[in-house]
Short mmCIF file of C-alpha atoms in Angstrom, two decimals:
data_model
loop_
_atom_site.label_atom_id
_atom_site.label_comp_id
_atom_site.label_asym_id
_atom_site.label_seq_id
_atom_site.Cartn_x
_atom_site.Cartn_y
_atom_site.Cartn_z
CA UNK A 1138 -36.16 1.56 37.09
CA UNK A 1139 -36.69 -1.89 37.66
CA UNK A 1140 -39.58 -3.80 35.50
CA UNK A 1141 -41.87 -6.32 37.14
CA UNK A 1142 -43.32 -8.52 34.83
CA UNK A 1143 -42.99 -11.85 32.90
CA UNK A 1144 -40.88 -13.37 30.04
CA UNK A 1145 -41.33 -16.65 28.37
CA UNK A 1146 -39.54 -17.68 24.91
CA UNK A 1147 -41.99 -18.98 22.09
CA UNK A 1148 -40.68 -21.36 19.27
CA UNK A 1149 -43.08 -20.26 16.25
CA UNK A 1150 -45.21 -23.51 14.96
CA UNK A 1151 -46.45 -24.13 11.32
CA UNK A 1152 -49.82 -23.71 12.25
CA UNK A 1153 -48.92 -19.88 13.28
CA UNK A 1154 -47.43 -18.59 10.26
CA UNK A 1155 -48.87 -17.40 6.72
CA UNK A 1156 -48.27 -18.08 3.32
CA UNK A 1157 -45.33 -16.14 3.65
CA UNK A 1158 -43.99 -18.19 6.51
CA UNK A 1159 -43.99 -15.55 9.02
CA UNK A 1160 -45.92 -15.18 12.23
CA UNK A 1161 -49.65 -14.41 11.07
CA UNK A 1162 -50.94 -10.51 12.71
CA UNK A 1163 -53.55 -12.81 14.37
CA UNK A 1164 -51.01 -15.53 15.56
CA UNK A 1165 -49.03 -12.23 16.91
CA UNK A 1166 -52.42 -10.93 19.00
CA UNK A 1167 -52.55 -14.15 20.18
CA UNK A 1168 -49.31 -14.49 21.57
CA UNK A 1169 -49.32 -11.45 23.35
CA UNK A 1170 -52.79 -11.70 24.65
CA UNK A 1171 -51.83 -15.67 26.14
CA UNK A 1172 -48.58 -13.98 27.76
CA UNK A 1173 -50.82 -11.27 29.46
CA UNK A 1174 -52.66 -14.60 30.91
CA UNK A 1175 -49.64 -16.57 31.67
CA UNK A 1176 -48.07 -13.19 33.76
CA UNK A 1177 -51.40 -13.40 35.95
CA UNK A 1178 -51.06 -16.79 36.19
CA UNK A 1179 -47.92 -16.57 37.88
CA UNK A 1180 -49.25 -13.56 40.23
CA UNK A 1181 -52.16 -16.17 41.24
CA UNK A 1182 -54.70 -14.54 39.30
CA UNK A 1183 -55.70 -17.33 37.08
CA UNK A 1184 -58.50 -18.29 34.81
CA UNK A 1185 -60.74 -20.13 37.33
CA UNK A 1186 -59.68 -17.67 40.50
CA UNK A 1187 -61.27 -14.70 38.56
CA UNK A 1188 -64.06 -16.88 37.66
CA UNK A 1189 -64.85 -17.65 41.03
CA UNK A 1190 -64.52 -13.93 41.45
CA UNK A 1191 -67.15 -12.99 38.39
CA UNK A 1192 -64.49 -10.67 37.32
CA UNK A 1193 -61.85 -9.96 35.13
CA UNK A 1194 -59.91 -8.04 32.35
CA UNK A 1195 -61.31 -7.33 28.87
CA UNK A 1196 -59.07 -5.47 26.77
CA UNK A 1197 -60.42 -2.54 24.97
CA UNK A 1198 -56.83 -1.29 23.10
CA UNK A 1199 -54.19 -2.42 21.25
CA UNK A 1200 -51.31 -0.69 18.98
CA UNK A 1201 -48.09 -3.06 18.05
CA UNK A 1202 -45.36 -1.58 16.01
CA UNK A 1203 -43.82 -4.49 14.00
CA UNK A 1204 -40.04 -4.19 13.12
CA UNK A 1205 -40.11 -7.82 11.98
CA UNK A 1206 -41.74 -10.95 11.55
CA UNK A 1207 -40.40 -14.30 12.78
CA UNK A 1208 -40.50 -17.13 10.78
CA UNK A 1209 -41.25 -20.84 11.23
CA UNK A 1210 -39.03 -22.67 14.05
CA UNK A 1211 -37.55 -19.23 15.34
CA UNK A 1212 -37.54 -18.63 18.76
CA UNK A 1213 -38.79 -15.34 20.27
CA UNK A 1214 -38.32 -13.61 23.77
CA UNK A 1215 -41.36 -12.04 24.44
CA UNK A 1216 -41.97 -9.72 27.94
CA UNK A 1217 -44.57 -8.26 29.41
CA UNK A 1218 -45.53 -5.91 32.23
CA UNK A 1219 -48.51 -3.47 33.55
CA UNK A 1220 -46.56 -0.20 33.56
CA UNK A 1221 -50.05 1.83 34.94
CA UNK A 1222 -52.73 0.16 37.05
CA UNK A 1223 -55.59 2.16 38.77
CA UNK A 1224 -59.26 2.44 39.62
CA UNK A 1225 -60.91 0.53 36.70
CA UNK A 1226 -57.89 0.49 34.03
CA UNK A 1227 -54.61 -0.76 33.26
CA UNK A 1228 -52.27 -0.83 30.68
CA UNK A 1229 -49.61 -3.04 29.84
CA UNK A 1230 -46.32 -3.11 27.54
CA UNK A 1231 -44.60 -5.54 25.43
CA UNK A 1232 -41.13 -6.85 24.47
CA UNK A 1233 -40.32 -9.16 21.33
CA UNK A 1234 -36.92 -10.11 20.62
CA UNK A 1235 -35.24 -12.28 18.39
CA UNK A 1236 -33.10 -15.40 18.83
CA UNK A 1237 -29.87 -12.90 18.65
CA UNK A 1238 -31.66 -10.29 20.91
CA UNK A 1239 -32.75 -7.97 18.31
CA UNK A 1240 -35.99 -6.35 19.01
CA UNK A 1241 -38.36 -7.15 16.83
CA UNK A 1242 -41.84 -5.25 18.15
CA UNK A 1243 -42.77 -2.82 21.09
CA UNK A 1244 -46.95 -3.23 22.31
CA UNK A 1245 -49.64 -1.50 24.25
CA UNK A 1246 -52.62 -2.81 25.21
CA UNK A 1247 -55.16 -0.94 27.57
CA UNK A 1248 -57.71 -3.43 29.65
CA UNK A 1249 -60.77 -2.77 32.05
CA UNK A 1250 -61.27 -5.13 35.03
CA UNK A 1251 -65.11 -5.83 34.31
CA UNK A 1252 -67.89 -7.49 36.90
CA UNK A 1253 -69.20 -10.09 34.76
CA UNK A 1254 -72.04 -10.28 37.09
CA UNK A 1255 -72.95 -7.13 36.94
CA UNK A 1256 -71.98 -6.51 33.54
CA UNK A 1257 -69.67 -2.84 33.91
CA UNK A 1258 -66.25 -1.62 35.08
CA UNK A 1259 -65.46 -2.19 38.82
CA UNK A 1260 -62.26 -1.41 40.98
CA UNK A 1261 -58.94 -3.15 40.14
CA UNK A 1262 -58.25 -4.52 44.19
CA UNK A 1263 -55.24 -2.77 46.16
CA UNK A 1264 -53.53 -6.07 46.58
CA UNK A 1265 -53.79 -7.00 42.55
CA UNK A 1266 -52.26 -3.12 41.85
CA UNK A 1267 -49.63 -3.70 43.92
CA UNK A 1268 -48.89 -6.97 42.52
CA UNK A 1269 -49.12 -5.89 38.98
CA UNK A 1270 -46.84 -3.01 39.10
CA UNK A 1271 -47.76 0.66 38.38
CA UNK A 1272 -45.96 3.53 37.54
CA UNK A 1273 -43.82 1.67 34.94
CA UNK A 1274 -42.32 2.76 31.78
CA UNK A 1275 -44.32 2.18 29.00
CA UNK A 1276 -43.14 0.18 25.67
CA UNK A 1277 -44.42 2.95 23.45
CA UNK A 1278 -43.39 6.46 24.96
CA UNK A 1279 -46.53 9.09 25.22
CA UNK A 1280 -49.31 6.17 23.52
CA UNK A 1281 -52.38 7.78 23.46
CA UNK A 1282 -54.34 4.76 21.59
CA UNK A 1283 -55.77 7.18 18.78
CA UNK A 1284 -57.24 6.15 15.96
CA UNK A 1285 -58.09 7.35 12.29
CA UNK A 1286 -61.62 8.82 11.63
CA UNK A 1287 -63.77 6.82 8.98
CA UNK A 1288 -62.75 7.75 5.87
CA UNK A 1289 -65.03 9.67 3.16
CA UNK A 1290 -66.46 7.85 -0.17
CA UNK A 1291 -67.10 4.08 -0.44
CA UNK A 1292 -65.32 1.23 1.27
CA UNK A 1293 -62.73 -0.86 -0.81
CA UNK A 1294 -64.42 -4.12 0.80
CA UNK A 1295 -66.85 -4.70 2.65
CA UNK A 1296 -68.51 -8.21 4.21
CA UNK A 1297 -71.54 -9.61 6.52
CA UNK A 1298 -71.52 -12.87 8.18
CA UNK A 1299 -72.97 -14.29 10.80
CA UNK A 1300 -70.56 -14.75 14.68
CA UNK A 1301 -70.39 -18.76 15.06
CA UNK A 1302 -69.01 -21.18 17.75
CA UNK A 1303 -65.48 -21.15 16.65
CA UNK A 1304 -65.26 -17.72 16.95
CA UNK A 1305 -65.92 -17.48 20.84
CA UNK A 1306 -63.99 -17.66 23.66
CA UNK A 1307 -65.04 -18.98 27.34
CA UNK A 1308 -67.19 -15.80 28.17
CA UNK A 1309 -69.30 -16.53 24.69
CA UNK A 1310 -68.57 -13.60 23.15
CA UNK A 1311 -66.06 -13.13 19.94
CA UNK A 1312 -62.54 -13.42 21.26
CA UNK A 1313 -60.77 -10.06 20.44
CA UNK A 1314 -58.04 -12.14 17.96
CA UNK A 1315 -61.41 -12.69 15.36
CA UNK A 1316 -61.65 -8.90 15.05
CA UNK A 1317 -58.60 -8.89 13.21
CA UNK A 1318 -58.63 -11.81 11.30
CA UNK A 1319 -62.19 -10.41 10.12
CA UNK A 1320 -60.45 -7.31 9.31
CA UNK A 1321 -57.63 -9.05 7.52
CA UNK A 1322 -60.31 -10.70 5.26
CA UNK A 1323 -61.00 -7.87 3.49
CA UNK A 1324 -57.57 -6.45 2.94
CA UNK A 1325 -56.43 -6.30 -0.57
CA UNK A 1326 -54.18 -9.29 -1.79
CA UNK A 1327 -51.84 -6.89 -3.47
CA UNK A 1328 -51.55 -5.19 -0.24
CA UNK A 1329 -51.48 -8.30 1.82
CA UNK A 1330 -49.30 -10.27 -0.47
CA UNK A 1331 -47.03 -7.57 -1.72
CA UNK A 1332 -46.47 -5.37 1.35
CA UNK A 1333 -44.70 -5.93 4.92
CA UNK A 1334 -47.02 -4.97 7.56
CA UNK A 1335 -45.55 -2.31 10.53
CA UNK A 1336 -48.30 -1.23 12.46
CA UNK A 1337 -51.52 -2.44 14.06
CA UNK A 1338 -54.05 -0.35 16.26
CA UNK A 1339 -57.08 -1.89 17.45
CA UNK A 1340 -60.09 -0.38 19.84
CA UNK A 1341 -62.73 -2.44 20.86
CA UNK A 1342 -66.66 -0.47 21.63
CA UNK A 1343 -69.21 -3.38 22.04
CA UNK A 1344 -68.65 -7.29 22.08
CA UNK A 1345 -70.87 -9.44 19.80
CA UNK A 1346 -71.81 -13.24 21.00
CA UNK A 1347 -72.45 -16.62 18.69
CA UNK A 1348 -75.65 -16.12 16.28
CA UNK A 1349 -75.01 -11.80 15.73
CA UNK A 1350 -75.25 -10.74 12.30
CA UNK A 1351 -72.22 -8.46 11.98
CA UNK A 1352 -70.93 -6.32 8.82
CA UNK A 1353 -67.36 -4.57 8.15
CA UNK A 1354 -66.45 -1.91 5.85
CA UNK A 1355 -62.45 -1.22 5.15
CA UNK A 1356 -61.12 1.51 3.74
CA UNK A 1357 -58.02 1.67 1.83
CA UNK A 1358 -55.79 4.87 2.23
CA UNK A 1359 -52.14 6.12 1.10
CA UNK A 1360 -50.41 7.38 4.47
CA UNK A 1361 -46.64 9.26 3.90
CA UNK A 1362 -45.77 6.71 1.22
CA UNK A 1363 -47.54 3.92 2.79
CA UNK A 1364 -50.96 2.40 2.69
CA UNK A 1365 -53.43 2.13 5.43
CA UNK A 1366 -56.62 -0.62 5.89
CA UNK A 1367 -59.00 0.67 8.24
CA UNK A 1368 -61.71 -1.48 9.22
CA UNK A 1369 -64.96 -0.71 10.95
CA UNK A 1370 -66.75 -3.91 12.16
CA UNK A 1371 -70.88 -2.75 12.93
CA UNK A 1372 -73.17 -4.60 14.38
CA UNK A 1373 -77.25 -4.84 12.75
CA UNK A 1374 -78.36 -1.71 14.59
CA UNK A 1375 -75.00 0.12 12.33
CA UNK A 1376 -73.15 0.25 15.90
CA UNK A 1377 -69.33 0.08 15.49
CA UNK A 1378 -68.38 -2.44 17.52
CA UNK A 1379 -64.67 -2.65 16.86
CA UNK A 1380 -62.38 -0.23 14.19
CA UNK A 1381 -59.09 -1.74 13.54
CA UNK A 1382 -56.39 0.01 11.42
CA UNK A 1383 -53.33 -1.52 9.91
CA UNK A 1384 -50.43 -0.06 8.36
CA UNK A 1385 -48.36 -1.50 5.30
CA UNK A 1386 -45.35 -0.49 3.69
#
């Protein structure tokens, strides 16, 4: 079947990488949630056209399986595409490749188009569907976007802060790329250090704006051989707001 969707190759820059001079997990979120923006772009569904609008897409899901970091100066091939897009929901796959063509990570996401006006889920328009695609394969055959339940016993770390300005975006609330970085704050250095990460699954329950008081509790558990970080993010009221898990090998 043939895809529609977008491609665009990335060089990786110094100030995306970690100490290990790979792409950072939250320099990775953010390059697949800009390419999700430059694909509308190119349909004419920009920034400032859904603002006019008072709508647009807030993504609720994520799960990327890693294969393989780049490093500093490689260049990546990354593509994108809505394979299902209907009533209030889409979702939408992703591509990386290396400079020699090698994949290097498949990824889901799952998005609601939102009234901002009115504050809930409204009708993805026929024209947009059609535009988008539908019906496409998926990058991860069968995704279901499950996640782990909260573990038993105490947390292995556990933080409160308060949301600030840097960590907004235009709509004031905490772009979805601070989620993780919160979570990968309290991951373990000898985890985070001495372990290759292969797996990331995020969902997102309830945004949180400049000034909230939030709190996260992660959890630290051995998975087949592996080890797993899952992180609930809460809000004052003890609302889980976001629960993020990671997997390490």
């Amino acid at each position: 079947m043939e895809r529609k969707g977008y491609a665009e190759e990335q060089t990786i820059n110094y100030y995306q990488v970690d100490q290990k001079g790979t792409l950072s997990p939250a320099a990775l979120l953010s390059a697949l949630q800009n390419a999700a923006i430059d694909h509308s772009d190119t349909l004419g569904y920009t920034l400032d056209y859904l603002a006019e609008l008072q709508c647009g897409w807030a993504v609720i899901n994520w799960h990327i399986m890693v294969y393989r970091m780049p490093a500093h100066r490689e260049t990546i091939r990354l593509e994108t595409w809505s394979n299902k897009c209907r009533k209030m929901q889409a979702e939408r796959g992703y591509y990386l490749f290396d400079e020699k063509g090698e994949k290097i990570a498949d990824g889901m996401s799952r998005w609601i188009y939102m009234d901002f006006a009115k504050r809930k889920p409204t009708n993805v328009p026929d024209d947009m569907i059609e535009k988008y695609g539908t019906n496409q394969p998926p990058a991860i055959e069968g995704e279901k976007f499950r996640m782990p339940p909260m573990p038993e016993g105490e947390p292995a770390a556990q933080q409160r802060f308060t949301v600030t300005r840097r960590d907004t975006d235009t709509n004031g609330h905490a772009n979805n790329v601070k989620y993780l970085e919160w979570a990968l704050d309290d991951v373990p250095d000898e985890i985070y250090d001495g372990m290759t990460l292969k797996d990331i699954r995020v969902v997102y329950r309830k945004e949180c704006r400049r000034g909230d008081v939030v709190h996260t509790k992660t959890f630290v558990e051995e998975k087949d051989g592996q080890w797993e970080t899952i992180t609930f993010i809460f809000d004052e009221e003890e609302t889980i707001l976001t629960e993020i898990a990671i997997l390490w090998a």
